[in-house]
Amino acid sequence: MAKDFYTILGVGKNASEEEIKKAYRKLAHQHHPDKAGGSDAKFKEVNEAYQTLSDAKKRRHYDAFGSAPQGGQSSGGGAGFGGFQWDFQGGDFSDIFSDFFGGGGQGRGQPHRQEKGEDIRVALHSTLEDSAFGAEKELSIKRDVECSRCKGSQAEPKSEIVSCAHCGGTGRVSRQYRTMFGTIAQQSACSACQGRGKVPKHKCTQCHGAGVRKETDTFKIKIPAGIDSEQMFKVQGKGNAAPLGAQSGDLYVAVTVAKHPIFSRKGSDLYLDLPVRFSQAAFGDKIDIKTLYDTVSLKVPAGIQSESVIKLGGKGMPRVSGFGKGDLLVKVRVQTPAKLSRRQKELLEELKKENL
Ligand SMILES: [Zn+2]
Ligand SMILES: [Zn+2]
């Protein structure tokens, strides 16, 4: 455990709670594995650091011993204390998660917060043209959708609503953990009633009380113009639906753009190899170039050298930010004649005499 949690979060040893929280938010956004350039390992590391430094007790322990408090080697399984764990019930974390990607914010100030539906991630293969023009695609995915019979209420229509027997109608259950600091009681939402304290007397017969059903959902999505491989875009509300009026999760579409037979791509710029005959290079010429968008008459200047690049401004990929397009860079490749006719040979012999 030689990890320095302060360095990981980029804060000083005397950082305030607020500074730590701020640093964590920034880094968690940056490294979130669902984001372009995100990193699972980094994200976990940042979370681990935050879990310790955001908790006054754990932080004191860390400052004193240089490691996070361990839950007394709780072998034998079960939910241990300490170490890395997701705790979506603990208010502090869900608060941070709800503003990921700008979504969320549901249920604030309500007596019992409903969990948002899960996000779904799918892979999508696209052509360069589809990416350039932002094509519309039909997508079929299996996801939880709201049950049509109970409309997500989990109750059989007209069923009586009764107090939850599991939690005695309080909506909360208490669990106790033994830790090196003594026994800690943790309150969490009752799983039987999802914290509502009330349950339907008769569960919906179609979804068996889940409020949602797994179905194949087919819908149209628009590929964001200019998207590149290893980038991801979000389709709001097309993740799993959640029961009891909670917000649906989101769909994250991870894109792979297929290699193009003619253009290669670097960011928003496209590259094209243009074979040019020796005489065209020497005298100059006008050559028709098919770009992604149109046909351009490219002026090849006299005396151009092989490997020279001619830029066609704005004929590259749209920038995914929405501002303008990249360029098309045409790389001239002067072809050396390999198979010569008798006449060509004679002429080249003449050129040779002229030191060409
Ligand atoms: Zn139902
Ligand atoms: Zn309950």
GROMACS .gro file of C-alpha atoms in nm, residues 17-245:
model
  229
   17GLU     CA    1  -1.311   1.811   0.251
   18GLU     CA    2  -1.445   2.042  -0.016
   19GLU     CA    3  -1.116   2.044  -0.208
   20ILE     CA    4  -1.097   1.665  -0.195
   21LYS     CA    5  -1.451   1.631  -0.320
   22LYS     CA    6  -1.385   1.878  -0.599
   23ALA     CA    7  -1.066   1.701  -0.707
   24TYR     CA    8  -1.243   1.367  -0.700
   25ARG     CA    9  -1.532   1.486  -0.913
   26LYS     CA   10  -1.299   1.622  -1.173
   27LEU     CA   11  -1.085   1.307  -1.190
   28ALA     CA   12  -1.380   1.068  -1.179
   29HIS     CA   13  -1.531   1.250  -1.475
   30GLN     CA   14  -1.203   1.239  -1.659
   31HIS     CA   15  -1.130   0.871  -1.600
   32HIS     CA   16  -1.482   0.730  -1.607
   33PRO     CA   17  -1.451   0.406  -1.808
   34ASP     CA   18  -1.757   0.493  -2.014
   35LYS     CA   19  -1.597   0.808  -2.145
   36ALA     CA   20  -1.359   0.843  -2.436
   37GLY     CA   21  -1.010   0.816  -2.296
   38GLY     CA   22  -1.143   0.679  -1.969
   39SER     CA   23  -0.955   0.418  -1.773
   40ASP     CA   24  -1.096   0.153  -1.548
   41ALA     CA   25  -0.778   0.124  -1.345
   42LYS     CA   26  -0.739   0.500  -1.299
   43PHE     CA   27  -1.104   0.535  -1.211
   44LYS     CA   28  -1.077   0.269  -0.941
   45GLU     CA   29  -0.762   0.424  -0.805
   46VAL     CA   30  -0.927   0.764  -0.780
   47ASN     CA   31  -1.228   0.609  -0.609
   48GLU     CA   32  -1.012   0.422  -0.365
   49ALA     CA   33  -0.830   0.741  -0.274
   50TYR     CA   34  -1.155   0.929  -0.237
   51GLN     CA   35  -1.316   0.660  -0.022
   52THR     CA   36  -1.039   0.700   0.228
   53LEU     CA   37  -0.976   1.074   0.219
   54SER     CA   38  -1.343   1.174   0.220
   55ASP     CA   39  -1.403   0.989   0.544
   56ALA     CA   40  -1.257   1.177   0.841
   57LYS     CA   41  -1.196   0.860   1.041
   58LYS     CA   42  -1.032   0.670   0.754
   59ARG     CA   43  -0.829   0.975   0.661
   60ARG     CA   44  -0.688   1.006   1.013
   61HIS     CA   45  -0.594   0.642   1.003
   62TYR     CA   46  -0.434   0.687   0.662
   63ASP     CA   47  -0.240   0.994   0.776
   64ALA     CA   48  -0.112   0.803   1.075
   65PHE     CA   49  -0.034   0.467   0.917
   66GLY     CA   50  -0.004   0.543   0.547
   67SER     CA   51  -0.270   0.293   0.450
   68ALA     CA   52  -0.646   0.267   0.441
   69PRO     CA   53  -0.800   0.091   0.739
   70GLN     CA   54  -0.861  -0.275   0.662
   71GLY     CA   55  -1.164  -0.458   0.795
   72GLY     CA   56  -0.970  -0.705   1.005
   73GLN     CA   57  -0.912  -0.947   0.715
   74SER     CA   58  -1.278  -1.040   0.700
   75SER     CA   59  -1.228  -1.377   0.540
   76GLY     CA   60  -1.530  -1.600   0.511
   77GLY     CA   61  -1.686  -1.368   0.253
   78GLY     CA   62  -1.972  -1.134   0.313
   79ALA     CA   63  -1.961  -0.760   0.280
   80GLY     CA   64  -1.636  -0.652   0.438
   81PHE     CA   65  -1.565  -0.306   0.562
   82GLY     CA   66  -1.293  -0.102   0.404
   83GLY     CA   67  -1.121  -0.176   0.079
   84PHE     CA   68  -1.281  -0.077  -0.244
   85GLN     CA   69  -1.652  -0.116  -0.278
   86TRP     CA   70  -1.935   0.057  -0.450
   87ASP     CA   71  -2.184   0.193  -0.209
   88PHE     CA   72  -2.469   0.341  -0.400
   89GLN     CA   73  -2.684   0.365  -0.091
   90GLY     CA   74  -2.443   0.588   0.094
   91GLY     CA   75  -2.572   0.936   0.014
   92ASP     CA   76  -2.237   1.092  -0.059
   93PHE     CA   77  -2.160   0.870  -0.354
   94SER     CA   78  -2.495   0.871  -0.527
   95ASP     CA   79  -2.484   1.247  -0.500
   96ILE     CA   80  -2.169   1.247  -0.705
   97PHE     CA   81  -2.290   0.987  -0.949
   98SER     CA   82  -2.617   1.157  -1.022
   99ASP     CA   83  -2.442   1.440  -1.198
  100PHE     CA   84  -2.222   1.227  -1.414
  101PHE     CA   85  -2.272   1.323  -1.776
  102GLY     CA   86  -2.511   1.592  -1.671
  103GLY     CA   87  -2.802   1.353  -1.631
  104GLY     CA   88  -2.962   1.245  -1.309
  105GLY     CA   89  -3.061   1.473  -1.034
  106GLN     CA   90  -3.380   1.275  -0.989
  107GLY     CA   91  -3.535   1.214  -0.656
  108ARG     CA   92  -3.356   1.487  -0.469
  109GLY     CA   93  -3.545   1.597  -0.167
  110GLN     CA   94  -3.790   1.310  -0.196
  111PRO     CA   95  -3.833   1.089   0.107
  112HIS     CA   96  -3.695   0.784  -0.071
  113ARG     CA   97  -3.484   0.808  -0.376
  114GLN     CA   98  -3.549   0.561  -0.656
  115GLU     CA   99  -3.250   0.415  -0.831
  116LYS     CA  100  -3.212   0.520  -1.189
  117GLY     CA  101  -3.222   0.229  -1.435
  118GLU     CA  102  -2.891   0.076  -1.538
  119ASP     CA  103  -2.692   0.213  -1.826
  120ILE     CA  104  -2.633  -0.019  -2.119
  121ARG     CA  105  -2.330  -0.024  -2.343
  122VAL     CA  106  -2.338  -0.152  -2.700
  123ALA     CA  107  -2.088  -0.167  -2.981
  124LEU     CA  108  -2.167  -0.020  -3.320
  125HIS     CA  109  -1.975  -0.063  -3.643
  126SER     CA  110  -1.993   0.228  -3.878
  127THR     CA  111  -1.847   0.319  -4.213
  128LEU     CA  112  -1.641   0.632  -4.264
  129GLU     CA  113  -1.924   0.774  -4.475
  130ASP     CA  114  -2.180   0.711  -4.199
  131SER     CA  115  -1.952   0.887  -3.957
  132ALA     CA  116  -1.894   1.177  -4.198
  133PHE     CA  117  -2.261   1.237  -4.262
  134GLY     CA  118  -2.399   1.144  -3.921
  135ALA     CA  119  -2.619   0.865  -4.055
  136GLU     CA  120  -2.931   0.740  -3.886
  137LYS     CA  121  -2.920   0.373  -3.786
  138GLU     CA  122  -3.178   0.131  -3.659
  139LEU     CA  123  -3.072  -0.043  -3.343
  140SER     CA  124  -3.230  -0.348  -3.180
  141ILE     CA  125  -3.126  -0.417  -2.825
  142LYS     CA  126  -3.261  -0.619  -2.538
  143ARG     CA  127  -3.340  -0.391  -2.250
  144ASP     CA  128  -3.575  -0.354  -1.958
  145VAL     CA  129  -3.881  -0.157  -2.060
  146GLU     CA  130  -4.170  -0.046  -1.845
  147CYS     CA  131  -4.425  -0.324  -1.791
  148SER     CA  132  -4.732  -0.241  -1.995
  149ARG     CA  133  -4.972  -0.397  -1.743
  150CYS     CA  134  -4.871  -0.218  -1.424
  151LYS     CA  135  -4.699   0.081  -1.590
  152GLY     CA  136  -4.398   0.023  -1.368
  153SER     CA  137  -4.597   0.028  -1.042
  154GLN     CA  138  -4.528  -0.343  -0.976
  155ALA     CA  139  -4.890  -0.379  -0.859
  156GLU     CA  140  -5.166  -0.577  -1.020
  157PRO     CA  141  -5.418  -0.319  -1.143
  158LYS     CA  142  -5.659  -0.224  -0.864
  159SER     CA  143  -5.452  -0.411  -0.605
  160GLU     CA  144  -5.462  -0.278  -0.252
  161ILE     CA  145  -5.136  -0.121  -0.126
  162VAL     CA  146  -5.026  -0.250   0.213
  163SER     CA  147  -4.748  -0.181   0.461
  164CYS     CA  148  -4.422  -0.369   0.392
  165ALA     CA  149  -4.382  -0.658   0.633
  166HIS     CA  150  -4.007  -0.679   0.584
  167CYS     CA  151  -3.929  -0.334   0.724
  168GLY     CA  152  -4.247  -0.276   0.920
  169GLY     CA  153  -4.343   0.006   0.684
  170THR     CA  154  -4.040   0.222   0.760
  171GLY     CA  155  -3.869   0.162   0.427
  172ARG     CA  156  -3.532   0.125   0.600
  173VAL     CA  157  -3.346  -0.172   0.733
  174SER     CA  158  -3.044  -0.162   0.958
  175ARG     CA  159  -2.738  -0.380   0.915
  176GLN     CA  160  -2.449  -0.406   1.155
  177TYR     CA  161  -2.083  -0.435   1.067
  178ARG     CA  162  -1.809  -0.529   1.305
  179THR     CA  163  -1.502  -0.323   1.237
  180MET     CA  164  -1.183  -0.239   1.417
  181PHE     CA  165  -1.355   0.078   1.537
  182GLY     CA  166  -1.639  -0.119   1.692
  183THR     CA  167  -1.978  -0.211   1.556
  184ILE     CA  168  -2.117   0.021   1.296
  185ALA     CA  169  -2.484   0.020   1.209
  186GLN     CA  170  -2.568   0.108   0.854
  187GLN     CA  171  -2.914   0.199   0.746
  188SER     CA  172  -3.017   0.119   0.395
  189ALA     CA  173  -3.331   0.112   0.190
  190CYS     CA  174  -3.547  -0.197   0.237
  191SER     CA  175  -3.503  -0.420  -0.063
  192ALA     CA  176  -3.852  -0.568  -0.037
  193CYS     CA  177  -4.027  -0.236  -0.087
  194GLN     CA  178  -3.736  -0.038  -0.238
  195GLY     CA  179  -3.755   0.200   0.054
  196ARG     CA  180  -4.118   0.295   0.004
  197GLY     CA  181  -4.250   0.119   0.314
  198LYS     CA  182  -4.547   0.007   0.106
  199VAL     CA  183  -4.600  -0.288  -0.123
  200PRO     CA  184  -4.887  -0.397  -0.342
  201LYS     CA  185  -5.098  -0.673  -0.189
  202HIS     CA  186  -5.103  -0.840  -0.532
  203LYS     CA  187  -4.799  -0.824  -0.755
  204CYS     CA  188  -4.846  -0.753  -1.124
  205THR     CA  189  -4.900  -1.086  -1.295
  206GLN     CA  190  -4.722  -0.984  -1.614
  207CYS     CA  191  -4.388  -0.873  -1.469
  208HIS     CA  192  -4.418  -1.064  -1.140
  209GLY     CA  193  -4.381  -0.742  -0.951
  210ALA     CA  194  -4.066  -0.620  -1.117
  211GLY     CA  195  -4.236  -0.327  -1.287
  212VAL     CA  196  -4.017  -0.380  -1.592
  213ARG     CA  197  -3.982  -0.647  -1.858
  214LYS     CA  198  -3.691  -0.750  -2.078
  215GLU     CA  199  -3.785  -0.683  -2.438
  216THR     CA  200  -3.619  -0.632  -2.771
  217ASP     CA  201  -3.649  -0.263  -2.836
  218THR     CA  202  -3.593  -0.133  -3.186
  219PHE     CA  203  -3.534   0.236  -3.238
  220LYS     CA  204  -3.341   0.481  -3.449
  221ILE     CA  205  -3.025   0.652  -3.339
  222LYS     CA  206  -2.823   0.920  -3.510
  223ILE     CA  207  -2.448   0.871  -3.530
  224PRO     CA  208  -2.285   1.200  -3.428
  225ALA     CA  209  -2.113   1.339  -3.738
  226GLY     CA  210  -1.737   1.303  -3.717
  227ILE     CA  211  -1.730   1.032  -3.450
  228ASP     CA  212  -1.416   0.819  -3.455
  229SER     CA  213  -1.327   0.471  -3.341
  230GLU     CA  214  -1.300   0.427  -2.966
  231GLN     CA  215  -1.538   0.713  -2.910
  232MET     CA  216  -1.873   0.671  -2.748
  233PHE     CA  217  -2.199   0.858  -2.760
  234LYS     CA  218  -2.497   0.859  -2.531
  235VAL     CA  219  -2.860   0.797  -2.614
  236GLN     CA  220  -3.052   0.930  -2.320
  237GLY     CA  221  -3.315   0.709  -2.161
  238LYS     CA  222  -3.243   0.403  -2.375
  239GLY     CA  223  -3.075   0.206  -2.099
  240ASN     CA  224  -3.278  -0.016  -1.870
  241ALA     CA  225  -3.605   0.122  -1.744
  242ALA     CA  226  -3.653   0.128  -1.369
  243PRO     CA  227  -3.979   0.069  -1.184
  244LEU     CA  228  -4.178   0.310  -0.970
  245GLY     CA  229  -4.138   0.616  -1.184
   0.00000   0.00000   0.00000
